[in-house]
Amino acid sequence: MGMTQRPISATWRLIKEQLPLQLSKADRLILLQQVQSQLVEMARYSWSLRMH
């Protein structure tokens, strides 16, 4: 376990801090959805690594 195992809430806080405030709500929603799918992929990947 390394830096990849950081809690999701910390990741969300980081994302929210990085988001430019001038982003529209729609843009922010799209960005959050992209990040969420990335988190799901990362979780699935680390899970498959653990299973092998």
Coordinates of N, CA and C in Angstrom, one line a residue:
M1 N 0.8 -1.2 0.0 CA 0.0 0.0 0.0 C 0.9 1.3 0.0
G2 N 0.6 2.2 -0.9 CA 1.4 3.4 -0.9 C 0.5 4.6 -1.0
M3 N 0.9 5.6 -1.8 CA 0.2 6.8 -1.9 C -1.1 6.6 -2.6
T4 N -1.2 5.5 -3.4 CA -2.5 5.3 -4.1 C -3.6 4.9 -3.2
Q5 N -3.3 4.6 -2.0 CA -4.4 4.2 -1.0 C -4.9 5.3 -0.2
R6 N -4.8 6.6 -0.7 CA -5.2 7.7 0.0 C -6.8 7.7 0.1
P7 N -7.3 8.2 1.2 CA -8.8 8.1 1.3 C -9.5 9.0 0.3
I8 N -10.7 8.6 -0.2 CA -11.4 9.3 -1.2 C -11.8 10.7 -0.8
S9 N -12.1 10.9 0.5 CA -12.5 12.2 0.9 C -11.3 13.2 0.8
A10 N -10.1 12.7 1.0 CA -9.0 13.6 0.8 C -8.8 13.9 -0.6
T11 N -9.0 12.9 -1.5 CA -8.9 13.1 -2.9 C -10.0 14.2 -3.4
W12 N -11.2 14.0 -2.9 CA -12.3 15.0 -3.2 C -11.9 16.4 -2.8
R13 N -11.3 16.5 -1.6 CA -11.0 17.8 -1.1 C -9.9 18.4 -2.0
L14 N -8.9 17.6 -2.4 CA -7.9 18.1 -3.3 C -8.5 18.6 -4.6
I15 N -9.4 17.8 -5.1 CA -10.1 18.1 -6.4 C -10.8 19.5 -6.3
K16 N -11.6 19.6 -5.2 CA -12.3 20.8 -5.0 C -11.4 22.0 -4.9
E17 N -10.3 21.9 -4.2 CA -9.3 23.0 -4.1 C -8.7 23.3 -5.5
Q18 N -8.5 22.3 -6.3 CA -7.9 22.5 -7.6 C -8.8 23.1 -8.6
L19 N -10.1 22.8 -8.4 CA -11.1 23.3 -9.4 C -11.1 24.9 -9.4
P20 N -11.0 25.4 -10.6 CA -11.1 26.9 -10.7 C -12.5 27.3 -10.4
L21 N -12.6 28.4 -9.6 CA -13.9 28.9 -9.2 C -14.8 29.4 -10.4
Q22 N -14.1 29.7 -11.5 CA -14.9 30.3 -12.6 C -15.5 29.2 -13.4
L23 N -15.3 28.0 -13.1 CA -15.9 26.9 -13.9 C -17.4 27.0 -13.7
S24 N -18.1 26.7 -14.7 CA -19.6 26.7 -14.6 C -20.0 25.4 -13.9
K25 N -21.2 25.4 -13.4 CA -21.7 24.2 -12.7 C -21.7 23.0 -13.6
A26 N -22.1 23.1 -14.9 CA -22.1 22.0 -15.8 C -20.7 21.5 -16.0
D27 N -19.7 22.4 -16.2 CA -18.3 22.0 -16.4 C -17.8 21.2 -15.2
R28 N -18.1 21.7 -14.0 CA -17.7 21.1 -12.8 C -18.3 19.7 -12.7
L29 N -19.6 19.5 -13.0 CA -20.2 18.2 -13.0 C -19.5 17.2 -13.9
I30 N -19.2 17.7 -15.1 CA -18.6 16.8 -16.1 C -17.2 16.4 -15.5
L31 N -16.5 17.4 -15.0 CA -15.2 17.1 -14.4 C -15.2 16.1 -13.3
L32 N -16.2 16.3 -12.4 CA -16.4 15.3 -11.3 C -16.7 13.9 -11.8
Q33 N -17.6 13.9 -12.8 CA -17.9 12.6 -13.3 C -16.7 11.9 -13.9
Q34 N -15.9 12.6 -14.6 CA -14.6 12.0 -15.2 C -13.7 11.5 -14.1
V35 N -13.6 12.3 -13.0 CA -12.7 11.9 -11.9 C -13.3 10.7 -11.2
Q36 N -14.6 10.7 -11.1 CA -15.3 9.6 -10.4 C -15.0 8.3 -11.2
S37 N -15.1 8.3 -12.5 CA -14.9 7.1 -13.3 C -13.5 6.7 -13.2
Q38 N -12.5 7.7 -13.1 CA -11.1 7.3 -13.0 C -10.9 6.6 -11.6
L39 N -11.6 7.1 -10.6 CA -11.4 6.5 -9.2 C -11.9 5.1 -9.3
V40 N -13.1 4.9 -10.0 CA -13.6 3.5 -10.1 C -12.7 2.6 -10.8
E41 N -12.1 3.1 -11.9 CA -11.1 2.3 -12.7 C -9.9 2.0 -11.8
M42 N -9.4 2.9 -11.0 CA -8.3 2.7 -10.2 C -8.6 1.7 -9.1
A43 N -9.8 1.8 -8.5 CA -10.2 0.8 -7.5 C -10.3 -0.6 -8.1
R44 N -10.9 -0.7 -9.3 CA -11.1 -2.0 -10.0 C -9.7 -2.6 -10.3
Y45 N -8.8 -1.7 -10.8 CA -7.4 -2.2 -11.1 C -6.7 -2.7 -9.9
S46 N -6.7 -1.9 -8.8 CA -6.0 -2.4 -7.6 C -6.7 -3.6 -7.0
W47 N -8.0 -3.8 -7.2 CA -8.7 -5.0 -6.7 C -8.2 -6.2 -7.5
S48 N -8.1 -6.0 -8.9 CA -7.7 -7.1 -9.7 C -6.3 -7.5 -9.4
L49 N -5.4 -6.5 -9.1 CA -4.1 -6.8 -8.7 C -4.0 -7.7 -7.4
R50 N -4.9 -7.3 -6.5 CA -5.0 -8.0 -5.2 C -5.5 -9.5 -5.4
M51 N -6.3 -9.7 -6.3 CA -6.9 -11.0 -6.5 C -5.9 -12.0 -7.2
H52 N -4.9 -11.5 -7.9 CA -4.0 -12.4 -8.6 C -3.0 -13.0 -7.7

